[in-house]
């Protein structure tokens, strides 16, 4: 304890533990100690804004990766097992060729054939890469850089909304997924894109893409699109056309060049600029393409070649069965003849269709072997796909009469045989000529050339309707025909194709044929699947009767209902037809090289304004045949020796020239004569003349129509009043061919 100094007061202290120590006198005085500062609470360190942002971005990124990984695993588990995954087979394409090897049309779900990358012009695939996926050859199916770039442009609004999908992702979507826009689909798309990149090379992926992507207007694949919009295969597209095709990927419907030309051109210009920027083309090439933009072909969808292509598809199943690969079908269609028929039909209807109240037509042209050279099912395929040439069933009117006359010849008559042209009453049914006038007794050649209805009905009753039907079916008519009195006037319906087919034996000497449109079918790599060997049904008409029919039907074009037909240098024959109320107008005419039929009318079966077989159909036939027969060897019709033996040295034209004036005939009872200046001879069911009430329908059963009854002998056929000319008043032709 420190010693107390004398006289020093010691103050009390509260620090009892350590009494103050008296300083050593020898030691220096200690410096006074500073009071210890009060302890402060630790201050929190404040993180910078950037650091916080980085931290939370990192945290969220980690959780995002974890979450994305979980979603990937989840949605990936809903896909088929990758090990068993394969690219689905492309739907087969059917390439339809003309007889000359030219492409007529493509059919199938894609609308075009598959193409190889090396067969395309180099700038075509580069156009797609430039505008859709410029980093295609450097990414692995998913392009993060492209996604970020697209996001940046979408946020800033520069360049419009952008997508980050690569070509591989687009292919994956087209091959395996739906078109829905969902997160799950995008994740599956990315998974499949990575698998495609692992499985295939870049060029293989690009080739698959170009063959599968949708280009609008029903075209899948670049070849289908090139044919659809530009009318030629993809291997022939120009740079401007390639740019327009690539531009369609953004919006195939809204940028279709056949409907939205200005928008398609604007988008194509963007593609050209991108190609130049990426170095795929030179500036000079770009400037040339910009100066000459592509133009879509007009009216391709309206071409009548589509009717022929549809008929090919209708018959293909019966030819080779199911189709599971690309095939090439060679047809009998002659593109030149098809174009000539389309031109003739449309020209005449455009000029006179309105005047005659005709809205539709069909044309079928067949060669003597049964090969269909032209098949036109309507005026405009784009407006109506109904194929009237093969599917329409209409009344042929008098164009059916050759089967009646042929049956009569086969029963023993000749072109010289005579029958009465006069009123006839068959159990209340009274068919008349269109003019309500009659010629009296005429030979069969005159009756057929002038299309006298009463003579045809008498012959039909004489030989029996069932015999007429058997003849028509034997020659090539396939439709069901009704065995009634009116069959002689063509009241049972037929199609243009079958009627034309039934006329072919008259042109080829009596051989029945099967009309056909397919000659060969091959796979895309050349393997032969089908080759037609023949189409003959054997002889269906004796040559003698062929000669008789041809000599009679030639007169139709010389002095009869088809005398307006114009085919210089060719022997031609045929028959017009007009159904009741002028609803259908027909002409089927033929030479030794071609049989062609024309039908005109309205789809709703409404009457026309007196369009008959003698006017518009004959004009269309003449225009077509003049073009179709150019360059072909001129040959006469099969006539055998029948007419030469019968007539000796008479000229080939059997109809006489106008006769010199004769002494007036003795007075006789007044007789109505047929006015041959009006060749129209539609079927008229009138009881007593114009303005009379409608007659009763033809009887369902008349003598000679049932199977157990014989045809009616000529003497027993009901005739009504007799109206025949005096013997000394007959003209030269009637005297020449009279039985006595």
Short mmCIF file of N, CA and C in Angstrom, two decimals, residues 591-667:
data_model
loop_
_atom_site.label_atom_id
_atom_site.label_comp_id
_atom_site.label_asym_id
_atom_site.label_seq_id
_atom_site.Cartn_x
_atom_site.Cartn_y
_atom_site.Cartn_z
N UNK A 591 -62.77 -37.93 -137.63
CA UNK A 591 -62.02 -38.26 -138.84
C UNK A 591 -61.34 -39.60 -138.58
N UNK A 592 -60.49 -40.02 -139.49
CA UNK A 592 -59.78 -41.28 -139.28
C UNK A 592 -58.73 -41.17 -138.18
N UNK A 593 -58.40 -39.94 -137.74
CA UNK A 593 -57.34 -39.75 -136.75
C UNK A 593 -57.85 -39.33 -135.37
N UNK A 594 -59.07 -38.81 -135.30
CA UNK A 594 -59.50 -38.23 -134.04
C UNK A 594 -61.03 -38.22 -133.95
N UNK A 595 -61.53 -38.58 -132.76
CA UNK A 595 -62.96 -38.51 -132.48
C UNK A 595 -63.14 -37.49 -131.36
N UNK A 596 -63.96 -36.48 -131.61
CA UNK A 596 -64.10 -35.39 -130.64
C UNK A 596 -65.56 -35.09 -130.40
N UNK A 597 -65.91 -34.95 -129.12
CA UNK A 597 -67.26 -34.60 -128.74
C UNK A 597 -67.28 -33.31 -127.94
N UNK A 598 -68.29 -32.49 -128.17
CA UNK A 598 -68.47 -31.23 -127.46
C UNK A 598 -69.87 -31.23 -126.85
N UNK A 599 -69.94 -30.88 -125.57
CA UNK A 599 -71.23 -30.69 -124.89
C UNK A 599 -71.29 -29.27 -124.34
N UNK A 600 -72.46 -28.65 -124.47
CA UNK A 600 -72.71 -27.33 -123.89
C UNK A 600 -74.03 -27.34 -123.15
N UNK A 601 -74.11 -26.56 -122.09
CA UNK A 601 -75.34 -26.46 -121.32
C UNK A 601 -75.11 -25.68 -120.04
N UNK A 602 -75.98 -25.89 -119.07
CA UNK A 602 -75.88 -25.23 -117.77
C UNK A 602 -75.88 -26.27 -116.67
N UNK A 603 -75.10 -26.02 -115.63
CA UNK A 603 -74.97 -27.00 -114.55
C UNK A 603 -76.29 -27.26 -113.83
N UNK A 604 -77.16 -26.27 -113.79
CA UNK A 604 -78.44 -26.46 -113.11
C UNK A 604 -79.51 -27.06 -114.02
N UNK A 605 -79.09 -27.49 -115.22
CA UNK A 605 -79.98 -28.12 -116.20
C UNK A 605 -81.08 -27.18 -116.69
N UNK A 606 -80.86 -25.89 -116.56
CA UNK A 606 -81.84 -24.94 -117.06
C UNK A 606 -81.76 -24.84 -118.58
N UNK A 607 -82.86 -24.51 -119.25
CA UNK A 607 -82.84 -24.41 -120.71
C UNK A 607 -81.91 -23.28 -121.18
N UNK A 608 -81.31 -23.48 -122.32
CA UNK A 608 -80.53 -22.43 -122.95
C UNK A 608 -81.45 -21.61 -123.87
N UNK A 609 -80.89 -20.61 -124.50
CA UNK A 609 -81.66 -19.79 -125.44
C UNK A 609 -81.47 -20.35 -126.85
N UNK A 610 -81.98 -21.56 -127.04
CA UNK A 610 -81.95 -22.25 -128.32
C UNK A 610 -80.53 -22.54 -128.81
N UNK A 611 -79.67 -22.89 -127.86
CA UNK A 611 -78.36 -23.43 -128.26
C UNK A 611 -78.58 -24.88 -128.67
N UNK A 612 -78.25 -25.19 -129.91
CA UNK A 612 -78.46 -26.54 -130.42
C UNK A 612 -77.12 -27.11 -130.88
N UNK A 613 -77.14 -28.42 -131.12
CA UNK A 613 -75.91 -29.04 -131.59
C UNK A 613 -75.41 -28.47 -132.90
N UNK A 614 -76.32 -27.86 -133.68
CA UNK A 614 -75.95 -27.36 -135.00
C UNK A 614 -75.19 -26.05 -134.96
N UNK A 615 -75.23 -25.33 -133.83
CA UNK A 615 -74.56 -24.03 -133.84
C UNK A 615 -73.27 -24.03 -133.01
N UNK A 616 -73.33 -23.72 -131.72
CA UNK A 616 -72.09 -23.54 -130.95
C UNK A 616 -71.21 -24.78 -130.87
N UNK A 617 -71.75 -25.99 -130.59
CA UNK A 617 -70.87 -27.16 -130.54
C UNK A 617 -70.13 -27.42 -131.85
N UNK A 618 -70.82 -27.23 -132.98
CA UNK A 618 -70.17 -27.43 -134.27
C UNK A 618 -69.05 -26.42 -134.47
N UNK A 619 -69.26 -25.18 -134.04
CA UNK A 619 -68.23 -24.16 -134.18
C UNK A 619 -67.01 -24.48 -133.32
N UNK A 620 -67.25 -24.91 -132.08
CA UNK A 620 -66.13 -25.28 -131.20
C UNK A 620 -65.37 -26.46 -131.78
N UNK A 621 -66.11 -27.46 -132.24
CA UNK A 621 -65.49 -28.65 -132.83
C UNK A 621 -64.62 -28.27 -134.03
N UNK A 622 -65.11 -27.42 -134.88
CA UNK A 622 -64.35 -27.03 -136.08
C UNK A 622 -63.07 -26.31 -135.71
N UNK A 623 -63.16 -25.35 -134.78
CA UNK A 623 -61.96 -24.63 -134.37
C UNK A 623 -60.92 -25.57 -133.78
N UNK A 624 -61.39 -26.47 -132.93
CA UNK A 624 -60.46 -27.39 -132.27
C UNK A 624 -59.82 -28.34 -133.28
N UNK A 625 -60.63 -28.96 -134.11
CA UNK A 625 -60.12 -29.99 -135.02
C UNK A 625 -59.14 -29.41 -136.03
N UNK A 626 -59.35 -28.18 -136.47
CA UNK A 626 -58.40 -27.58 -137.41
C UNK A 626 -57.02 -27.47 -136.78
N UNK A 627 -56.96 -27.10 -135.50
CA UNK A 627 -55.67 -27.00 -134.82
C UNK A 627 -55.13 -28.38 -134.44
N UNK A 628 -55.99 -29.26 -133.94
CA UNK A 628 -55.54 -30.55 -133.44
C UNK A 628 -54.99 -31.45 -134.55
N UNK A 629 -55.51 -31.31 -135.77
CA UNK A 629 -55.09 -32.19 -136.86
C UNK A 629 -53.94 -31.62 -137.69
N UNK A 630 -53.43 -30.47 -137.30
CA UNK A 630 -52.29 -29.90 -138.03
C UNK A 630 -51.09 -30.85 -137.96
N UNK A 631 -50.50 -31.12 -139.13
CA UNK A 631 -49.33 -31.97 -139.17
C UNK A 631 -49.62 -33.44 -139.22
N UNK A 632 -50.87 -33.86 -139.08
CA UNK A 632 -51.19 -35.28 -139.12
C UNK A 632 -51.49 -35.73 -140.56
N UNK A 633 -51.24 -36.99 -140.80
CA UNK A 633 -51.43 -37.54 -142.14
C UNK A 633 -52.92 -37.61 -142.46
N UNK A 634 -53.29 -37.02 -143.57
CA UNK A 634 -54.69 -37.03 -143.98
C UNK A 634 -55.05 -38.41 -144.50
N UNK A 635 -56.13 -38.96 -143.99
CA UNK A 635 -56.60 -40.27 -144.43
C UNK A 635 -58.11 -40.27 -144.42
N UNK A 636 -58.71 -41.06 -145.33
CA UNK A 636 -60.15 -41.14 -145.42
C UNK A 636 -60.74 -42.02 -144.35
N UNK A 637 -62.04 -41.93 -144.18
CA UNK A 637 -62.75 -42.77 -143.23
C UNK A 637 -62.91 -44.18 -143.78
N UNK A 638 -63.00 -45.17 -142.90
CA UNK A 638 -63.24 -46.54 -143.38
C UNK A 638 -64.60 -46.64 -144.05
N UNK A 639 -64.60 -46.94 -145.33
CA UNK A 639 -65.86 -47.06 -146.06
C UNK A 639 -66.00 -48.41 -146.74
N UNK A 640 -64.99 -49.24 -146.67
CA UNK A 640 -65.08 -50.55 -147.31
C UNK A 640 -65.36 -50.42 -148.78
N UNK A 641 -66.12 -51.33 -149.34
CA UNK A 641 -66.48 -51.22 -150.74
C UNK A 641 -67.95 -51.06 -150.95
N UNK A 642 -68.67 -50.84 -149.82
CA UNK A 642 -70.12 -50.88 -149.94
C UNK A 642 -70.64 -49.77 -150.85
N UNK A 643 -70.25 -48.53 -150.62
CA UNK A 643 -70.83 -47.43 -151.37
C UNK A 643 -70.39 -47.46 -152.83
N UNK A 644 -69.14 -47.83 -153.07
CA UNK A 644 -68.66 -47.89 -154.45
C UNK A 644 -69.42 -48.92 -155.25
N UNK A 645 -69.69 -50.07 -154.63
CA UNK A 645 -70.41 -51.12 -155.34
C UNK A 645 -71.85 -50.69 -155.61
N UNK A 646 -72.42 -49.95 -154.67
CA UNK A 646 -73.82 -49.58 -154.82
C UNK A 646 -74.02 -48.47 -155.83
N UNK A 647 -73.05 -47.56 -155.93
CA UNK A 647 -73.26 -46.36 -156.72
C UNK A 647 -72.44 -46.30 -157.99
N UNK A 648 -71.60 -47.28 -158.19
CA UNK A 648 -70.79 -47.25 -159.39
C UNK A 648 -69.81 -46.11 -159.36
N UNK A 649 -69.86 -45.23 -160.36
CA UNK A 649 -68.87 -44.17 -160.47
C UNK A 649 -69.32 -42.83 -159.95
N UNK A 650 -70.29 -42.79 -159.05
CA UNK A 650 -70.75 -41.51 -158.53
C UNK A 650 -69.66 -40.85 -157.69
N UNK A 651 -69.67 -39.52 -157.59
CA UNK A 651 -68.67 -38.82 -156.79
C UNK A 651 -68.79 -39.20 -155.32
N UNK A 652 -67.71 -38.90 -154.58
CA UNK A 652 -67.68 -39.30 -153.17
C UNK A 652 -68.73 -38.57 -152.36
N UNK A 653 -69.10 -37.35 -152.77
CA UNK A 653 -70.17 -36.65 -152.08
C UNK A 653 -71.49 -37.18 -152.59
N UNK A 654 -72.22 -37.90 -151.75
CA UNK A 654 -73.41 -38.61 -152.21
C UNK A 654 -74.63 -37.71 -152.30
N UNK A 655 -74.53 -36.52 -151.76
CA UNK A 655 -75.70 -35.64 -151.80
C UNK A 655 -75.69 -34.83 -153.09
N UNK A 656 -76.83 -34.78 -153.81
CA UNK A 656 -76.85 -34.10 -155.11
C UNK A 656 -76.74 -32.60 -154.98
N UNK A 657 -76.24 -31.99 -156.03
CA UNK A 657 -76.22 -30.53 -156.12
C UNK A 657 -77.66 -30.06 -156.44
N UNK A 658 -77.95 -28.77 -156.30
CA UNK A 658 -79.31 -28.28 -156.61
C UNK A 658 -79.74 -28.70 -158.01
N UNK A 659 -80.96 -29.18 -158.10
CA UNK A 659 -81.47 -29.69 -159.37
C UNK A 659 -81.93 -28.54 -160.27
N UNK A 660 -81.88 -28.74 -161.57
CA UNK A 660 -82.42 -27.72 -162.48
C UNK A 660 -83.93 -27.64 -162.34
N UNK A 661 -84.50 -26.56 -162.78
CA UNK A 661 -85.97 -26.40 -162.67
C UNK A 661 -86.68 -27.55 -163.36
N UNK A 662 -87.80 -27.98 -162.74
CA UNK A 662 -88.59 -29.06 -163.30
C UNK A 662 -90.02 -28.58 -163.52
N UNK A 663 -90.74 -29.40 -164.29
CA UNK A 663 -92.16 -29.09 -164.48
C UNK A 663 -92.88 -29.20 -163.14
N UNK A 664 -93.83 -28.32 -162.90
CA UNK A 664 -94.54 -28.40 -161.62
C UNK A 664 -95.26 -29.72 -161.46
N UNK A 665 -95.27 -30.21 -160.26
CA UNK A 665 -95.93 -31.49 -159.97
C UNK A 665 -97.43 -31.31 -160.00
N UNK A 666 -98.15 -32.39 -160.26
CA UNK A 666 -99.63 -32.31 -160.24
C UNK A 666 -100.11 -31.90 -158.86
N UNK A 667 -101.24 -31.25 -158.81
CA UNK A 667 -101.78 -30.84 -157.50
C UNK A 667 -101.97 -32.05 -156.60
#
